XYZ file of C-alpha atoms in Angstrom:
651
model
C 37.425 -2.093 -10.519
C 33.682 -1.375 -10.684
C 33.764 -0.207 -14.235
C 35.785 -3.211 -15.367
C 33.383 -5.406 -13.700
C 30.463 -3.961 -15.413
C 32.221 -4.141 -18.739
C 32.981 -7.809 -18.157
C 29.279 -8.515 -17.155
C 28.057 -6.675 -20.288
C 30.450 -8.588 -22.471
C 29.175 -11.793 -21.251
C 25.592 -10.922 -21.789
C 26.389 -9.751 -25.269
C 28.220 -13.113 -25.968
C 25.182 -15.079 -24.930
C 22.747 -12.854 -26.859
C 24.894 -13.345 -30.034
C 24.957 -17.198 -29.547
C 21.018 -17.012 -29.447
C 21.008 -15.210 -32.680
C 23.235 -17.664 -34.338
C 21.901 -21.009 -32.897
C 18.222 -20.120 -32.423
C 17.551 -17.300 -34.878
C 17.028 -14.901 -32.089
C 15.532 -14.569 -28.470
C 11.923 -14.239 -29.798
C 11.783 -17.762 -31.115
C 13.952 -19.210 -28.490
C 11.650 -17.899 -25.674
C 8.510 -19.385 -27.506
C 9.773 -22.967 -26.796
C 6.677 -23.751 -24.796
C 5.000 -24.000 -28.318
C 7.093 -26.942 -29.373
C 8.050 -28.772 -26.031
C 5.698 -30.641 -23.851
C 2.584 -31.622 -25.838
C 1.400 -29.680 -29.015
C -1.812 -30.287 -30.998
C -1.262 -29.835 -34.830
C -3.716 -28.416 -37.108
C -4.764 -32.003 -38.130
C -5.205 -32.931 -34.529
C -2.264 -35.119 -34.375
C -0.187 -34.494 -31.207
C 3.521 -33.947 -30.900
C 5.501 -34.707 -27.638
C 8.883 -33.388 -27.151
C 11.324 -33.523 -24.081
C 14.910 -32.758 -23.270
C 16.352 -35.725 -21.206
C 20.040 -35.997 -22.268
C 20.964 -38.906 -19.835
C 17.836 -40.968 -20.432
C 18.173 -44.278 -22.526
C 14.751 -44.467 -23.462
C 11.378 -42.606 -22.872
C 7.776 -43.715 -23.072
C 4.371 -41.882 -22.908
C 1.536 -43.522 -20.909
C -1.798 -42.523 -19.667
C -5.487 -42.838 -19.946
C -5.312 -42.739 -23.721
C -3.394 -46.137 -24.056
C -4.784 -47.910 -20.966
C -1.557 -47.111 -19.041
C 0.540 -49.267 -21.348
C 4.035 -48.412 -20.389
C 5.701 -49.408 -23.650
C 3.263 -48.856 -26.564
C 4.305 -45.254 -27.148
C 8.054 -44.844 -27.129
C 9.636 -41.456 -27.891
C 12.192 -41.268 -30.767
C 15.687 -40.016 -29.713
C 16.973 -36.764 -31.456
C 20.240 -34.785 -31.251
C 21.270 -32.847 -28.227
C 19.393 -35.103 -25.835
C 16.019 -34.360 -27.206
C 13.144 -36.851 -27.542
C 10.075 -36.594 -29.762
C 6.852 -38.682 -30.233
C 4.069 -38.170 -32.884
C 0.536 -39.623 -32.233
C -1.828 -39.396 -35.205
C -5.528 -38.521 -34.636
C -8.066 -41.167 -34.029
C -10.315 -42.356 -36.878
C -12.846 -39.764 -36.118
C -10.096 -37.048 -36.556
C -10.168 -36.067 -32.926
C -7.059 -36.095 -30.812
C -5.669 -39.372 -29.436
C -5.335 -37.726 -26.069
C -8.543 -35.998 -24.912
C -8.709 -32.819 -22.762
C -8.512 -33.576 -19.103
C -7.042 -36.966 -19.401
C -4.001 -38.135 -17.481
C -0.446 -38.732 -18.773
C 2.892 -39.779 -17.557
C 6.566 -40.048 -18.842
C 8.148 -43.361 -17.881
C 11.715 -44.691 -18.414
C 12.546 -48.399 -18.791
C 13.654 -50.198 -15.476
C 12.133 -47.521 -13.206
C 8.787 -47.779 -11.111
C 8.507 -44.008 -11.160
C 6.160 -42.113 -13.525
C 7.343 -38.625 -14.398
C 5.536 -35.383 -15.285
C 6.771 -33.483 -18.306
C 8.667 -30.241 -17.215
C 6.615 -28.333 -19.740
C 3.348 -29.612 -18.359
C 0.580 -26.905 -18.391
C -1.533 -28.507 -15.864
C -1.190 -30.940 -12.967
C -3.598 -32.219 -10.390
C -3.580 -34.249 -7.240
C -6.256 -36.787 -6.243
C -7.622 -35.972 -2.747
C -6.217 -39.087 -1.210
C -2.735 -38.867 -3.201
C 0.414 -37.219 -2.273
C 1.742 -37.261 -5.968
C 0.648 -35.021 -8.692
C -0.650 -36.094 -12.175
C -0.058 -34.552 -15.524
C -3.342 -33.550 -16.952
C -3.662 -32.771 -20.661
C -5.180 -29.266 -20.779
C -6.760 -28.492 -24.120
C -10.327 -26.946 -23.445
C -12.768 -26.977 -26.298
C -13.593 -23.365 -25.257
C -10.549 -21.653 -23.883
C -10.900 -18.402 -22.024
C -10.555 -15.266 -24.363
C -9.392 -12.159 -22.719
C -11.681 -9.268 -23.072
C -9.745 -6.378 -21.612
C -6.508 -4.711 -22.582
C -3.613 -4.440 -20.204
C -3.768 -1.203 -18.303
C -1.094 1.410 -18.710
C 2.171 1.035 -16.558
C 1.287 2.964 -13.302
C 3.333 6.153 -12.651
C 3.261 5.082 -8.955
C 3.160 1.370 -8.100
C 1.056 0.466 -5.003
C 1.309 -3.330 -4.634
C -1.174 -5.760 -2.909
C 0.814 -8.829 -2.127
C -1.679 -11.682 -2.425
C -2.099 -15.468 -1.970
C -5.305 -16.885 -3.563
C -5.502 -19.875 -1.263
C -5.858 -17.961 1.905
C -7.986 -15.152 0.572
C -11.126 -16.085 2.372
C -12.403 -15.969 6.035
C -13.178 -19.641 5.730
C -10.810 -22.427 6.853
C -10.274 -23.892 3.455
C -8.151 -23.465 0.316
C -9.889 -20.461 -1.502
C -10.299 -20.337 -5.280
C -9.320 -18.188 -8.178
C -13.075 -17.375 -8.539
C -13.387 -16.330 -4.999
C -10.446 -13.997 -5.575
C -11.997 -12.462 -8.715
C -15.495 -11.885 -7.151
C -14.651 -11.098 -3.568
C -11.098 -9.840 -3.275
C -10.460 -7.883 -6.473
C -13.265 -5.330 -5.484
C -11.559 -4.707 -2.011
C -8.176 -4.266 -3.730
C -9.792 -1.662 -6.105
C -11.497 0.079 -3.112
C -8.157 0.221 -1.280
C -6.404 2.198 -3.943
C -3.833 -0.415 -5.014
C -3.049 -0.464 -8.536
C -0.976 -3.653 -8.751
C -1.412 -7.280 -7.311
C 1.641 -9.435 -6.735
C 0.212 -13.001 -6.859
C 2.208 -15.564 -4.755
C 2.318 -19.432 -5.096
C 0.785 -19.559 -8.667
C 3.468 -21.844 -10.276
C 2.597 -25.425 -9.108
C 3.909 -26.706 -5.817
C 3.185 -30.024 -4.349
C 3.713 -28.919 -0.763
C 1.120 -26.167 0.084
C 2.978 -24.977 3.226
C 5.931 -24.074 1.112
C 4.008 -20.859 0.367
C 4.667 -21.649 -3.308
C 8.480 -21.486 -2.929
C 9.164 -25.121 -3.614
C 7.887 -25.259 -7.305
C 7.346 -28.649 -8.921
C 5.703 -27.663 -12.188
C 6.864 -24.299 -13.578
C 4.443 -23.862 -16.531
C 1.421 -25.067 -14.505
C -0.941 -22.796 -12.616
C -1.715 -24.255 -9.270
C -4.709 -26.410 -9.659
C -5.571 -26.385 -5.965
C -7.054 -23.023 -6.623
C -8.997 -23.813 -9.755
C -8.350 -24.203 -13.585
C -6.089 -22.284 -15.722
C -9.128 -20.613 -17.422
C -10.267 -19.165 -13.925
C -6.789 -17.667 -13.408
C -7.008 -16.019 -16.810
C -10.368 -14.543 -15.795
C -8.918 -13.203 -12.626
C -6.350 -11.368 -14.458
C -8.677 -10.214 -17.065
C -11.116 -8.761 -14.514
C -8.120 -7.138 -12.644
C -7.303 -5.353 -15.906
C -10.705 -4.263 -16.482
C -10.453 -2.554 -12.914
C -7.218 -0.760 -13.969
C -5.101 -3.127 -11.788
C -1.867 -4.761 -13.136
C -0.886 -8.280 -11.952
C 2.717 -9.520 -11.325
C 3.656 -13.030 -10.831
C 6.047 -14.100 -7.970
C 8.562 -16.035 -10.198
C 10.687 -18.557 -8.456
C 13.654 -19.206 -10.742
C 16.255 -19.220 -7.963
C 15.769 -22.978 -7.016
C 13.203 -25.833 -7.457
C 11.667 -28.601 -5.355
C 13.654 -31.739 -4.965
C 10.634 -33.945 -5.795
C 11.459 -36.606 -8.416
C 7.948 -38.088 -9.410
C 6.043 -34.783 -9.773
C 9.049 -32.365 -10.062
C 12.052 -31.599 -12.325
C 14.678 -33.560 -10.160
C 16.306 -36.419 -11.957
C 14.015 -36.231 -14.879
C 16.493 -37.949 -17.282
C 17.750 -40.213 -14.505
C 20.898 -38.114 -13.622
C 21.250 -35.810 -10.452
C 21.855 -32.863 -13.027
C 19.714 -32.309 -16.031
C 18.241 -28.875 -15.084
C 20.419 -28.563 -12.174
C 24.186 -28.613 -11.171
C 25.262 -31.899 -10.186
C 26.682 -32.818 -6.712
C 26.874 -30.278 -3.724
C 26.676 -27.309 -6.130
C 23.266 -28.305 -7.116
C 21.921 -28.375 -3.529
C 20.792 -25.437 -1.395
C 21.633 -26.508 2.229
C 19.095 -24.057 3.948
C 16.175 -24.442 1.585
C 16.629 -28.228 0.796
C 16.167 -27.642 -2.780
C 17.777 -27.892 -6.072
C 19.819 -25.183 -7.968
C 19.487 -24.522 -11.617
C 22.464 -24.606 -13.925
C 22.178 -21.282 -15.604
C 25.122 -22.128 -18.027
C 23.007 -24.864 -19.707
C 21.593 -23.893 -22.996
C 18.360 -25.967 -22.327
C 17.969 -24.605 -18.894
C 18.074 -20.964 -20.387
C 15.545 -22.075 -22.809
C 13.241 -23.722 -20.211
C 13.578 -20.592 -17.814
C 13.230 -17.789 -20.424
C 10.332 -19.627 -22.088
C 8.667 -19.928 -18.741
C 8.743 -16.167 -18.348
C 7.233 -15.634 -21.689
C 4.642 -18.190 -21.139
C 3.189 -16.422 -18.148
C 2.975 -13.046 -19.930
C 1.448 -14.501 -23.352
C -0.758 -17.294 -22.080
C -2.079 -15.741 -18.813
C -1.307 -12.002 -19.533
C 0.648 -11.112 -16.360
C 2.270 -7.935 -16.502
C 5.652 -8.569 -14.919
C 7.375 -10.510 -12.216
C 8.845 -10.289 -8.846
C 11.970 -12.373 -8.819
C 12.399 -14.452 -5.705
C 15.615 -15.273 -4.098
C 17.955 -13.023 -6.327
C 20.609 -13.060 -3.724
C 20.817 -16.758 -3.618
C 21.129 -16.651 -7.407
C 23.893 -13.999 -7.594
C 26.491 -15.605 -5.330
C 27.989 -19.153 -4.955
C 27.599 -18.753 -1.231
C 23.866 -17.893 -1.737
C 24.095 -15.502 0.914
C 24.464 -18.213 3.468
C 26.623 -17.043 6.443
C 27.580 -13.944 4.509
C 26.910 -10.462 5.822
C 27.061 -7.410 3.516
C 28.415 -4.098 4.606
C 28.224 -2.356 1.310
C 32.028 -2.876 0.471
C 32.253 -3.148 -3.129
C 34.624 -6.042 -2.768
C 31.796 -8.128 -1.436
C 29.881 -7.766 -4.911
C 32.768 -8.671 -7.213
C 35.076 -11.549 -7.389
C 35.056 -15.355 -7.536
C 31.861 -15.524 -5.137
C 29.716 -14.085 -7.858
C 27.786 -16.637 -10.137
C 28.413 -15.086 -13.448
C 26.093 -17.568 -15.169
C 23.125 -16.554 -12.955
C 24.019 -12.845 -13.366
C 23.913 -13.178 -17.245
C 20.682 -15.222 -16.960
C 18.989 -12.351 -15.102
C 20.489 -9.773 -17.546
C 19.050 -11.887 -20.444
C 15.689 -12.137 -18.780
C 15.190 -8.382 -18.074
C 16.596 -7.504 -21.558
C 14.184 -9.876 -23.286
C 11.117 -9.008 -21.208
C 11.667 -5.275 -21.640
C 12.380 -5.577 -25.354
C 9.269 -7.671 -25.937
C 6.980 -6.031 -23.486
C 7.853 -2.284 -22.927
C 5.468 -1.941 -19.893
C 6.634 -5.128 -18.255
C 7.697 -4.494 -14.776
C 10.439 -6.582 -12.825
C 11.257 -6.420 -9.103
C 14.246 -8.073 -7.519
C 14.019 -9.582 -3.971
C 17.621 -8.887 -3.195
C 19.167 -8.228 0.105
C 22.955 -7.897 -0.509
C 22.801 -4.445 -2.127
C 24.332 -5.605 -5.464
C 25.334 -2.337 -7.287
C 23.525 -1.629 -10.651
C 20.776 -4.163 -9.925
C 18.275 -1.557 -11.386
C 20.506 0.086 -13.970
C 19.523 -0.807 -17.596
C 21.335 -3.724 -19.172
C 22.897 -1.570 -21.989
C 24.655 0.242 -18.998
C 26.002 -2.962 -17.440
C 23.236 -3.304 -14.947
C 21.024 -6.240 -14.448
C 17.995 -4.455 -15.652
C 15.383 -4.756 -12.999
C 12.817 -1.889 -12.475
C 12.726 -2.041 -8.868
C 14.233 -3.785 -5.868
C 12.506 -4.429 -2.461
C 13.620 -2.231 0.320
C 14.163 -5.208 2.677
C 15.919 -3.186 5.478
C 12.710 -1.180 6.278
C 10.590 -4.076 7.670
C 13.575 -5.387 9.655
C 14.056 -1.873 11.111
C 10.417 -1.624 12.173
C 10.441 -4.940 13.898
C 13.744 -4.172 15.655
C 12.407 -0.985 16.948
C 9.055 -2.627 18.325
C 10.993 -5.502 19.781
C 13.973 -3.591 21.472
C 13.095 -0.029 22.103
C 10.722 1.945 24.438
C 8.574 4.577 22.672
C 10.818 7.398 24.057
C 13.827 5.794 22.862
C 12.975 5.833 19.173
C 15.779 7.283 17.150
C 14.301 9.750 14.541
C 17.590 10.168 12.743
C 18.031 6.334 12.454
C 14.467 5.781 11.182
C 14.937 8.466 8.530
C 18.170 7.139 7.486
C 16.661 3.596 7.007
C 13.940 5.056 4.973
C 16.188 6.957 2.649
C 19.184 4.834 2.572
C 19.211 3.856 -1.131
C 21.189 4.675 -4.152
C 19.995 7.739 -6.113
C 18.085 6.667 -9.138
C 17.550 3.228 -8.024
C 13.979 2.624 -7.423
C 12.837 0.694 -4.428
C 9.614 -0.904 -3.098
C 9.063 0.241 0.295
C 7.041 -1.898 2.767
C 6.412 -2.030 6.571
C 5.764 -5.679 6.507
C 5.147 -8.422 3.947
C 4.172 -12.001 4.066
C 7.491 -12.795 5.834
C 6.337 -10.921 8.944
C 2.970 -12.672 8.861
C 4.249 -16.157 8.996
C 4.187 -18.244 12.096
C 7.229 -17.698 14.228
C 7.151 -14.018 13.521
C 4.594 -11.263 14.357
C 2.833 -8.578 12.190
C 3.195 -4.945 13.154
C -0.334 -5.086 14.536
C 0.572 -8.047 16.698
C 3.733 -6.486 17.952
C 1.769 -3.311 18.986
C -1.332 -4.822 20.289
C -0.820 -8.444 20.896
C -3.688 -10.447 22.819
C -5.602 -7.058 23.292
C -6.679 -7.424 19.674
C -8.823 -10.349 20.683
C -10.785 -8.573 23.350
C -10.441 -4.844 22.908
C -11.015 -3.815 19.183
C -14.756 -2.963 19.623
C -15.559 0.470 18.515
C -18.497 0.629 20.933
C -16.168 0.861 24.038
C -13.293 3.361 24.703
C -10.000 2.369 23.536
C -7.552 1.115 26.219
C -3.840 2.471 26.282
C -2.640 -0.585 24.305
C -5.054 -0.366 21.533
C -4.888 3.493 21.282
C -1.107 3.298 20.956
C -1.111 0.465 18.619
C -3.696 1.898 16.257
C -1.968 5.158 16.009
C 1.546 3.803 15.490
C 0.219 1.379 13.001
C -1.063 4.046 10.775
C 2.032 6.347 11.260
C 4.530 3.616 10.473
C 2.719 2.744 7.263
C 2.274 6.424 6.122
C 5.887 7.209 6.926
C 7.192 4.108 4.953
C 4.717 4.865 2.168
C 5.903 8.526 1.649
C 9.626 8.355 2.384
C 10.790 4.844 1.987
C 10.731 4.322 -1.803
C 9.321 4.745 -5.275
C 6.743 2.050 -4.832
C 4.861 0.624 -1.895
C 3.816 -3.032 -1.015
C 1.317 -4.537 1.449
C 0.510 -8.144 2.329
C -3.248 -8.862 2.170
C -4.951 -8.186 5.491
C -2.113 -6.307 7.076
C -3.647 -3.120 5.966
C -6.435 -3.387 8.606
C -4.096 -5.123 11.165
C -5.170 -8.795 10.653
C -5.271 -10.157 14.195
C -3.584 -13.493 13.707
C -0.426 -14.995 12.142
C -0.305 -17.149 8.961
C 0.261 -20.768 9.252
C -0.470 -23.360 6.570
C -1.839 -26.886 7.384
C 0.960 -29.306 8.196
C 1.455 -32.141 10.602
C 2.614 -29.800 13.418
C -0.784 -28.024 13.482
C -2.802 -31.169 12.801
C -3.506 -30.006 9.235
C -5.492 -27.065 10.363
C -6.622 -24.283 8.061
C -7.629 -21.963 10.968
C -4.603 -19.786 10.447
C -4.366 -20.238 6.592
C -6.967 -17.561 6.006
C -7.593 -13.782 5.896
C -10.681 -12.509 8.003
C -11.806 -9.813 5.706
C -15.193 -10.136 7.472
C -13.662 -8.069 10.240
C -13.757 -4.882 8.164
C -17.342 -5.449 7.069
C -18.703 -3.850 10.169
C -17.967 -0.494 11.642
C -18.276 -1.916 15.112
C -14.700 -3.081 15.056
C -11.695 -0.907 14.726
C -10.156 -2.937 12.073
C -12.482 -0.873 9.730
C -10.679 2.358 10.937
C -7.266 0.907 9.910
C -8.770 -0.175 6.559
C -10.097 3.186 6.034
C -6.835 5.033 6.660
C -4.938 2.640 4.249
C -7.510 3.228 1.655
C -7.277 6.984 2.019
C -3.555 7.074 2.244
C -3.382 5.195 -1.213
C -6.020 7.494 -2.654
C -4.115 10.515 -1.441
C -0.968 9.337 -3.096
C -2.991 8.554 -6.355
C -3.849 12.329 -6.384
C -0.414 13.783 -5.600
C 1.950 11.068 -6.623
C 4.716 11.234 -4.160
C 5.955 7.772 -5.078
C 6.757 8.954 -8.554
C 8.311 12.191 -7.277
C 12.026 12.714 -6.591
C 13.363 11.870 -3.015
C 11.899 13.870 -0.210
C 13.517 17.036 1.134
C 13.773 16.524 4.955
C 13.652 19.551 6.956
C 13.248 18.108 10.578
C 14.191 14.943 12.379
C 14.075 16.195 15.926
C 15.088 13.542 18.472
C 13.846 15.415 21.561
C 10.589 16.367 20.069
C 10.297 12.967 18.235
C 9.127 14.911 15.144
C 9.853 14.212 11.496
C 9.056 16.726 8.719
C 9.688 16.396 4.971
C 8.351 17.692 1.602
C 7.891 15.370 -1.400
C 5.759 16.046 -4.448
C 4.794 19.478 -3.166
C 3.220 17.775 -0.110
C 4.297 18.470 3.610
C 4.435 15.445 5.771
C 4.524 15.990 9.538
C 4.993 13.177 12.105
C 4.905 13.462 15.802
C 6.185 10.214 17.398
C 6.432 11.423 20.893
C 4.574 9.067 23.224
C 3.257 11.932 25.598
C 3.818 15.291 24.042
C 1.587 17.286 21.793
C 2.821 20.592 20.436
C 1.084 23.979 19.933
C 2.183 26.593 17.394
C 4.874 24.151 16.003
C 6.832 25.759 13.320
C 7.843 23.838 10.178
C 9.750 24.834 7.026
C 7.940 24.878 3.734
C 9.010 25.498 0.052
C 6.952 28.101 -1.848
C 4.891 30.457 0.256
C 0.973 30.133 -0.048
C -1.975 28.586 1.519
C -1.906 25.010 2.969
C -4.605 22.675 3.981
C -4.691 19.228 5.767
C -5.492 16.395 3.300
C -4.927 13.303 5.503
C -4.789 13.278 9.289
C -4.110 9.979 11.120
C -5.603 11.507 14.159
C -9.094 11.739 12.384
C -11.816 10.037 14.267
C -12.748 8.102 11.350
C -9.454 6.406 11.466
C -9.670 5.690 15.122
C -7.856 8.891 16.078
C -8.851 11.724 18.553
C -9.904 14.429 16.057
C -7.755 17.112 17.649
C -7.157 19.170 14.403
C -9.703 21.325 12.635
C -9.376 20.229 9.113
C -11.070 23.504 7.789
C -8.272 25.567 8.861
C -5.986 27.053 6.279
C -2.383 27.473 7.028
C -0.509 30.586 5.740
C 3.151 31.351 5.310
C 5.280 32.944 6.268
C 6.121 31.505 8.926
C 3.817 28.533 8.994
C 2.506 27.197 12.338
C 0.478 24.090 13.302
C -1.812 24.172 16.349
C -2.023 20.890 18.402
C 0.363 18.706 16.460
C -0.825 15.177 17.358
C 0.231 12.255 15.170
C 1.088 12.069 11.496
C -0.679 14.368 8.946
C -0.376 15.264 5.455
C -0.414 18.723 4.243
C -1.025 19.720 0.727
C -0.656 23.055 -1.173
C -4.054 24.635 -1.607
C -3.556 25.281 -5.322
C -3.503 21.682 -5.908
C -7.227 21.559 -4.836
C -8.265 24.219 -7.548
C -9.970 22.868 -10.621
């Protein structure tokens, strides 16, 4: 059954690819539709406006350029529901619509003005709730100076949100991120940034997941040119940048969103109940529509070409793959759950097309799926019947850590269950491991640091006083959980900004329920700018953990060889990339002369020790000691430590 399903999927994909060749001359031209839709300036400075609105009876363009005359500039109806308008240049040969002027699309008999679905820039006046379409055609556009970095062998992702990337209670800017946050990311050893909330979204508190304008970079953070500079500077630092792409659903907004653009309840979406997501209160794309495919595939191409993003994290893939959208459905791993009438074949083919096109046009493009059901072949190549993603998020790992911290005493932690969760992935299917992401930081949940230390973080994080038992336990486990996840949980690693140093507060965007406060919509990077607070110790460990991985490359290595998961001792030992990892999770016991298995005989030396004083530990290990086989013994086994073969240290 599985093989037949894979053949069927690939057959549907090939059929759609053939249709693209026949009708559009291939996907290369098809995915460049952003160069013909929306507004385009011609060589003679005339302007061409083009939209797809199949149910509309008439369309008009209005704006600053014509004194907001609703009827002076009608579009001409073309075949297949398309509309076009040509506006010649002014007498002085300059464009009739100037840079930074406002535009709207209107339909007769309606009071609503609309924004072009292909709008490249939209803004909102401070006192308005509705966004305006702004014509963006700067006289001196930003020119990228630096080439894209090579695709990393090990992916270490810093999940980021530009607007909260400041200690100040305000919406931070692209420029702030470029000048103040990028240097921190580089110092921490991350080689990839995953930018959230870039596609324009009218509701800030949606975290960017209720997109209203898919081709517009969010103006609340600055201009498109400033985002281009951010990405260019990241590239100069050897850091690639991924975009959080939300193609699983869209905002229900009508005046500044896609909804009812042509007056119907469908257009870009399914009509009726099928076009509604009951939990997200949003609209669902009709992936069988030719023009929806044009819109979404061109959208991906736009972000890679115009802004030079290096790939995408696809949000809500589970919702796309199934007609039930994962609502009220559990997944046990039974293959019958992944095949049958519940699968949305149109969405599945869209994802195959997207990955095929992206990886064909951009060899080093990286795609990551946020997918919780465990759909088989998600990360297999399209030509093998897979969906073609490079990685999937290992979403069970953060859930496991939260469950352990909520439900179990330290002495009841199950070493075998922890190891199983870390390693429970299909062979050859690359996963992005993470102990926590933005989901755990949001109000209503708790970060690992908050689960571990709670209110003590506000009063007892001074490095000038001895640690109390809560802080001591919290700091040690925070480091151990992250290193174990980093080294055992996948083929890539992700951290949400600020969590690397145990950010002391949750994340809550300004809304009516909190009096529109920005107090929790920020990241207090200032906490690590002094060695008088223990946040610096957690920061230093995260930095050195990434730098050590960069040296030895365990994320790019085959799965670990696990030699010990001792429930009584609470010890886990494994080897990966010729590095020995040893963890002691026992709440009270330290061990002397603890024997562990190794691979080849030789000299071994400690390279990373979470018990180091510089990381807030107790410094019980002599780092100058060389360990010899055979057998190999460690004196005074405290918390986690990484041991590397000495010959790796030789020039």
